[in-house]
Amino acid sequence: MNIILSQQTRDIVKSTAPVLAEHGTTITTVFYRNLFEAHPELLNVFNHANQAQGRQQAALANAVYAAAVHIDNLENILPAVVQIAHKHVSLGIKPEHYPIVGEFLLKAIKEVLGDAATGEILTAWEEAYGVIADAFIGVEDSMYKEAREQENGWNFFKPFTVARKVQESGNITSFYLKPADGSNVPDYKPGQYISVRVLIPGEKYTMIRQYSLSQAPKPDEFRISVKREEANDPNGVVSVYLHNQVNEGDTLEVSAPAGEFLLDATKTTPVAFISGGVGITPMISMFETVANVTPDRPTVFLHSARNEALAAFTQDVEKHAAAMSNVKTKFFFSGGPDGVITGETLKNYVDITGDAYVCGPVPFMEAMIRELHALGMKEEQIHYEFFGPALQLDNH
């Protein structure tokens, strides 16, 4: 990220970091409220559930604070930019959205900080926001280009037909999706996700949710596996609609695969997949890929579910494991005698010279990553992603 900012601008922005740490969530809450009042059409893009739970506000506050702290060396936040840019491309964020966001972010800073937000501070932030926005637009432009130019690729949303709908467990159902125009799908990397956009009857705005692709790449279809959330949970609106209303033969709008929680399928060194709940979905894609591509790779698959009725893909795991020569698999049920995956479990199963992939609810991931570090695994050996806004993991 080659960013030219005057020293004065950098100093001013850095000096506001403590204020952002204190008032960040208030600023971003005001920002979203005013933004959606003025531009309700953006509710077609933003996740209403994350708004309702305050997660989006917190994630944005973290991002703005990180930019202030690292303003002298924005390369430090490039990994976060890339991760967020994948989400933006999957949602269909466009360059023209950035000036609108910038305008309302500055207004929110002024509204919350009052006289403390001097003209000098606002000018510095306007300049800083401009260069950061340009960095995002540049990264996203190259991602859009790559998605568009790959074989069978496209940008934004494209209609797919639900070819099959299969119940996997008490609360997870798989949807097999094929392009409605009869074309094939682009290749993707195990661990990536797609966005699904729906207009639910009775709702004013479209809703978009991201779902991991839950099988190894196939030429003609995607598979997503959706956990049914409670209907009264703001997260549940789309999942309940998919489970109850969307049937075989129906059409869903889908974006091209995105994300950088990826299996390196070329490696033959030991690998462990550790998941909890619906975090199993990207792991199945990775595990099946190992079975197909490097069946002799030393592999461990550990999964934690509440009980047997809620454990999805037990047969898939058995089937893929049967094709592998060096594999250990185990399902844990937190309500049963085996209980949860502990540090002792990881010590017995995981080869700490290899790689570990972790996915599941945030407390589960924090515990697993902490235990893997305690066993001696380094940061670069542990790969993880959680669903929802890019919150900070507290694993140290």
XYZ file of C-alpha atoms in Angstrom:
396
model
C 0.000 0.000 0.000
C 1.883 3.013 -1.256
C 0.241 5.846 0.643
C 1.369 9.449 0.682
C 0.074 11.436 3.656
C 1.611 14.599 5.063
C 3.368 14.227 8.403
C 0.914 16.706 9.904
C -2.053 14.573 8.826
C -0.420 11.443 10.260
C 0.287 13.166 13.580
C -3.272 14.435 13.901
C -4.820 11.079 13.026
C -2.521 9.257 15.462
C -3.370 11.710 18.222
C -7.079 10.853 17.840
C -6.523 7.098 18.429
C -7.265 7.258 22.210
C -10.497 9.150 21.502
C -11.505 6.484 18.974
C -10.746 3.748 21.495
C -13.126 5.475 23.907
C -15.920 6.644 21.569
C -15.477 4.358 18.542
C -18.655 2.319 18.926
C -20.739 5.431 19.665
C -19.369 7.061 16.497
C -20.049 4.011 14.323
C -23.557 3.578 15.779
C -24.387 7.189 14.892
C -22.720 6.650 11.495
C -24.925 3.682 10.549
C -28.104 5.321 11.854
C -27.549 8.481 9.782
C -26.261 6.563 6.747
C -29.367 4.360 6.510
C -31.707 7.309 7.098
C -30.168 9.122 4.136
C -29.477 6.038 1.977
C -32.002 3.320 2.837
C -31.081 1.499 -0.396
C -27.833 0.457 1.302
C -29.924 -1.782 3.565
C -30.021 -4.090 0.520
C -26.298 -4.698 1.052
C -25.651 -4.527 4.807
C -26.415 -7.433 7.146
C -29.350 -6.287 9.321
C -28.665 -8.979 11.922
C -25.115 -7.761 12.525
C -26.529 -4.242 12.826
C -29.131 -5.348 15.366
C -26.493 -7.059 17.505
C -23.995 -4.198 17.289
C -21.367 -6.448 15.694
C -20.960 -4.364 12.540
C -20.563 -1.181 14.580
C -17.854 -2.801 16.716
C -16.051 -4.209 13.668
C -15.985 -0.822 11.950
C -14.815 0.894 15.143
C -11.951 -1.651 15.357
C -11.018 -0.982 11.729
C -11.003 2.812 12.124
C -8.971 2.557 15.337
C -6.469 0.191 13.648
C -6.078 2.675 10.779
C -5.339 5.493 13.252
C -2.767 3.452 15.182
C -1.019 2.205 12.017
C -1.287 5.389 9.961
C 2.541 5.605 9.661
C 2.709 2.092 8.275
C -0.592 1.060 6.768
C 1.043 -2.081 5.338
C 0.383 -3.500 8.822
C -3.353 -3.463 8.194
C -3.144 -4.878 4.656
C -4.104 -8.438 5.755
C -7.259 -7.014 7.367
C -7.966 -4.939 4.241
C -7.725 -8.045 2.056
C -10.014 -10.058 4.342
C -12.635 -7.284 4.420
C -12.242 -6.729 0.656
C -13.178 -10.381 0.028
C -16.391 -9.758 1.988
C -17.058 -6.520 0.100
C -16.639 -8.193 -3.297
C -18.895 -11.038 -2.185
C -21.551 -8.478 -1.148
C -21.217 -6.401 -4.317
C -19.775 -3.222 -2.762
C -18.910 -0.700 -5.515
C -16.458 2.245 -5.712
C -19.341 4.736 -5.592
C -20.280 3.489 -2.098
C -17.025 4.781 -0.583
C -17.576 8.580 -0.807
C -21.019 8.127 0.802
C -19.499 6.145 3.683
C -16.719 8.743 4.067
C -19.184 11.616 4.247
C -21.250 9.969 6.988
C -18.214 8.766 8.946
C -16.903 12.356 9.181
C -20.350 13.634 10.132
C -20.575 11.013 12.892
C -17.137 11.939 14.264
C -18.256 15.580 14.367
C -21.625 14.749 15.949
C -20.157 12.588 18.735
C -17.026 14.611 19.503
C -18.638 18.044 19.108
C -16.182 20.942 19.513
C -13.314 18.494 20.101
C -13.552 17.563 16.387
C -11.783 20.666 15.103
C -11.612 21.551 11.425
C -8.003 20.396 11.485
C -8.954 16.933 12.811
C -11.799 16.502 10.328
C -9.592 17.548 7.394
C -6.895 15.074 8.460
C -9.422 12.243 8.741
C -10.976 13.141 5.391
C -7.539 12.852 3.779
C -6.738 9.599 5.618
C -10.124 8.074 4.753
C -9.596 8.998 1.097
C -6.336 7.074 0.791
C -7.641 4.072 2.752
C -10.787 3.994 0.594
C -8.615 4.122 -2.527
C -6.634 1.146 -1.207
C -9.861 -0.830 -0.743
C -11.176 0.163 -4.164
C -7.887 -0.920 -5.776
C -7.761 -4.295 -4.003
C -11.452 -4.939 -4.740
C -11.087 -3.922 -8.390
C -8.430 -6.591 -8.931
C -10.604 -9.162 -7.087
C -13.607 -8.328 -9.278
C -11.408 -8.620 -12.369
C -10.112 -12.023 -11.282
C -13.646 -13.286 -10.497
C -14.953 -12.003 -13.839
C -12.134 -13.307 -15.999
C -11.802 -16.819 -14.574
C -13.527 -19.601 -16.495
C -17.305 -19.533 -15.831
C -16.763 -16.439 -13.683
C -19.006 -13.430 -13.085
C -19.357 -10.313 -10.915
C -22.118 -9.456 -8.453
C -25.108 -11.819 -8.352
C -26.242 -14.519 -10.749
C -29.332 -16.792 -10.583
C -28.756 -20.396 -9.452
C -31.305 -23.195 -9.242
C -31.669 -25.374 -6.145
C -30.987 -28.788 -7.707
C -31.233 -30.754 -4.446
C -32.056 -30.027 -0.810
C -30.734 -32.571 1.721
C -31.144 -32.601 5.502
C -27.757 -33.352 7.113
C -28.690 -33.196 10.816
C -31.342 -31.878 13.173
C -30.459 -28.288 12.275
C -28.259 -28.320 9.133
C -29.551 -28.662 5.565
C -27.474 -28.730 2.374
C -28.476 -26.940 -0.826
C -26.949 -28.088 -4.127
C -26.889 -25.082 -6.463
C -26.469 -25.077 -10.245
C -26.294 -21.993 -12.539
C -29.781 -21.314 -13.916
C -28.296 -20.659 -17.387
C -26.956 -24.232 -17.578
C -23.287 -23.177 -17.477
C -20.640 -24.677 -15.201
C -19.278 -23.056 -12.021
C -15.780 -21.621 -11.574
C -13.169 -23.601 -9.708
C -12.692 -22.495 -6.108
C -10.335 -23.149 -3.239
C -11.514 -25.370 -0.359
C -12.513 -23.062 2.504
C -14.026 -20.307 0.357
C -17.604 -19.044 0.647
C -20.332 -17.605 -1.569
C -22.982 -14.991 -0.803
C -26.661 -15.793 -1.235
C -29.064 -12.881 -1.769
C -32.774 -13.322 -1.079
C -35.858 -11.114 -1.091
C -38.083 -12.646 1.579
C -41.828 -12.052 1.086
C -42.962 -9.243 3.382
C -39.449 -7.787 3.742
C -38.634 -4.417 2.181
C -34.931 -5.016 1.502
C -32.907 -7.892 0.114
C -30.769 -9.837 2.584
C -27.331 -11.276 1.895
C -25.636 -14.048 3.860
C -22.305 -15.792 3.337
C -22.088 -19.583 3.415
C -18.996 -21.761 3.133
C -18.844 -24.093 0.157
C -19.190 -27.456 1.884
C -17.823 -29.891 -0.684
C -14.648 -30.200 -2.742
C -14.882 -28.297 -6.050
C -17.172 -29.894 -8.643
C -17.452 -28.588 -12.213
C -21.204 -28.045 -12.328
C -22.467 -27.215 -8.827
C -21.910 -25.534 -5.476
C -23.036 -26.970 -2.162
C -23.781 -24.873 0.910
C -24.912 -26.315 4.244
C -27.018 -23.974 6.321
C -27.645 -24.141 10.056
C -31.184 -23.225 10.986
C -31.042 -20.474 13.612
C -33.934 -19.618 15.917
C -36.655 -17.613 14.160
C -36.561 -14.881 16.821
C -32.765 -14.500 16.470
C -31.952 -11.679 13.994
C -29.404 -14.085 12.484
C -32.186 -16.568 11.868
C -34.313 -14.737 9.317
C -32.490 -15.990 6.214
C -31.692 -19.482 7.506
C -35.332 -20.094 8.515
C -36.471 -18.849 5.090
C -34.025 -21.195 3.312
C -35.052 -24.168 5.465
C -38.820 -23.567 5.321
C -39.537 -21.776 2.044
C -36.805 -22.580 -0.483
C -37.329 -25.903 -2.251
C -35.802 -27.894 -5.096
C -36.375 -26.055 -8.364
C -36.401 -22.609 -6.747
C -33.925 -19.869 -7.697
C -31.387 -18.111 -5.458
C -29.028 -15.263 -6.363
C -25.390 -16.189 -5.755
C -22.052 -14.338 -5.890
C -18.740 -15.848 -7.030
C -16.555 -17.720 -4.490
C -14.441 -15.498 -2.214
C -12.407 -15.642 0.983
C -8.875 -16.481 2.039
C -9.406 -19.180 4.665
C -7.895 -21.702 2.285
C -6.453 -25.180 2.294
C -3.024 -25.360 0.658
C -3.838 -28.502 -1.334
C -0.235 -28.867 -2.547
C 1.144 -29.661 0.922
C 1.757 -33.229 2.090
C 2.794 -32.327 5.665
C 0.473 -33.187 8.591
C -2.833 -31.323 8.789
C -5.554 -31.147 11.454
C -9.127 -29.929 10.960
C -10.785 -28.835 14.213
C -14.373 -27.592 14.121
C -17.362 -26.860 16.303
C -21.020 -26.682 15.245
C -21.669 -25.324 11.752
C -17.913 -24.530 11.540
C -17.685 -28.008 10.022
C -18.851 -26.726 6.601
C -15.531 -25.401 5.194
C -13.707 -28.333 6.856
C -15.704 -30.881 4.854
C -14.610 -29.187 1.630
C -10.970 -29.248 2.790
C -11.129 -32.830 4.098
C -12.695 -34.128 0.875
C -10.010 -32.302 -1.123
C -7.235 -33.995 0.880
C -8.942 -37.357 0.238
C -9.056 -36.592 -3.513
C -5.674 -34.923 -4.020
C -3.228 -36.069 -1.305
C -4.802 -39.208 0.229
C -1.516 -40.183 1.950
C -1.228 -36.868 3.813
C -1.270 -37.398 7.629
C -4.699 -35.983 8.510
C -6.780 -35.484 11.657
C -10.473 -34.503 11.702
C -11.956 -33.490 15.082
C -15.473 -32.124 15.412
C -17.529 -31.012 18.386
C -21.360 -30.967 18.323
C -23.921 -30.706 21.100
C -25.271 -34.210 20.472
C -25.531 -36.898 17.837
C -28.752 -35.546 16.342
C -26.995 -32.249 15.591
C -23.821 -33.825 14.170
C -23.773 -33.309 10.412
C -21.619 -35.123 7.839
C -20.609 -38.120 9.948
C -21.097 -40.365 6.890
C -19.239 -37.956 4.589
C -16.292 -37.950 7.005
C -16.273 -41.775 7.095
C -16.504 -41.978 3.300
C -13.608 -39.539 2.712
C -11.514 -41.128 5.472
C -11.892 -44.522 3.786
C -9.945 -43.138 0.791
C -7.033 -41.984 2.991
C -4.079 -43.999 4.271
C -3.094 -41.971 7.355
C -6.152 -40.475 9.009
C -7.748 -40.161 12.449
C -11.283 -38.854 12.915
C -13.381 -38.293 16.027
C -16.705 -36.634 16.809
C -17.212 -35.200 20.296
C -20.603 -34.502 21.854
C -20.596 -31.857 24.558
C -23.663 -33.496 26.092
C -22.087 -36.978 26.097
C -19.320 -38.899 27.866
C -16.571 -37.697 25.503
C -17.406 -34.094 26.256
C -15.551 -31.313 24.540
C -12.236 -31.144 22.702
C -9.589 -30.355 25.347
C -5.914 -29.477 25.262
C -5.233 -33.101 26.176
C -7.262 -34.258 23.146
C -5.286 -31.973 20.855
C -2.014 -33.204 22.347
C -3.036 -36.812 21.575
C -4.238 -36.162 18.021
C -2.486 -33.142 16.481
C 1.008 -33.266 14.966
C 2.313 -29.823 15.931
C 4.853 -29.798 13.083
C 2.029 -29.397 10.556
C -0.931 -27.057 10.003
C -4.191 -26.727 11.903
C -7.451 -25.296 10.550
C -9.984 -24.104 13.138
C -13.574 -22.993 12.588
C -16.606 -22.658 14.842
C -18.193 -20.352 17.419
C -15.807 -17.632 18.657
C -15.344 -19.026 22.237
C -14.599 -22.485 20.759
C -12.020 -21.034 18.373
C -10.358 -18.927 21.056
C -10.001 -22.023 23.265
C -8.666 -24.235 20.435
C -6.156 -21.636 19.217
C -4.950 -20.976 22.777
C -4.435 -24.732 23.341
C -2.616 -25.158 20.003
C -0.277 -22.289 20.911
C 0.296 -23.921 24.304
C 1.335 -27.136 22.513
C 3.945 -25.130 20.613
C 2.250 -24.338 17.308
C 3.212 -20.988 15.795
C 0.803 -18.341 14.523
C 1.576 -19.143 10.879
C 0.686 -22.837 11.380
C -2.812 -22.052 12.671
C -5.457 -20.977 10.149
C -8.904 -19.825 11.190
C -11.931 -17.885 10.102
C -15.095 -16.955 11.815
C -18.375 -16.074 10.286
C -19.677 -12.532 10.721
C -17.830 -9.211 10.851
C -14.075 -9.292 11.322
C -13.953 -9.110 15.103
C -10.671 -9.499 16.942
C -9.876 -12.937 18.323
C -8.590 -12.882 21.858
C -6.302 -15.919 21.907
C -3.278 -14.739 23.859
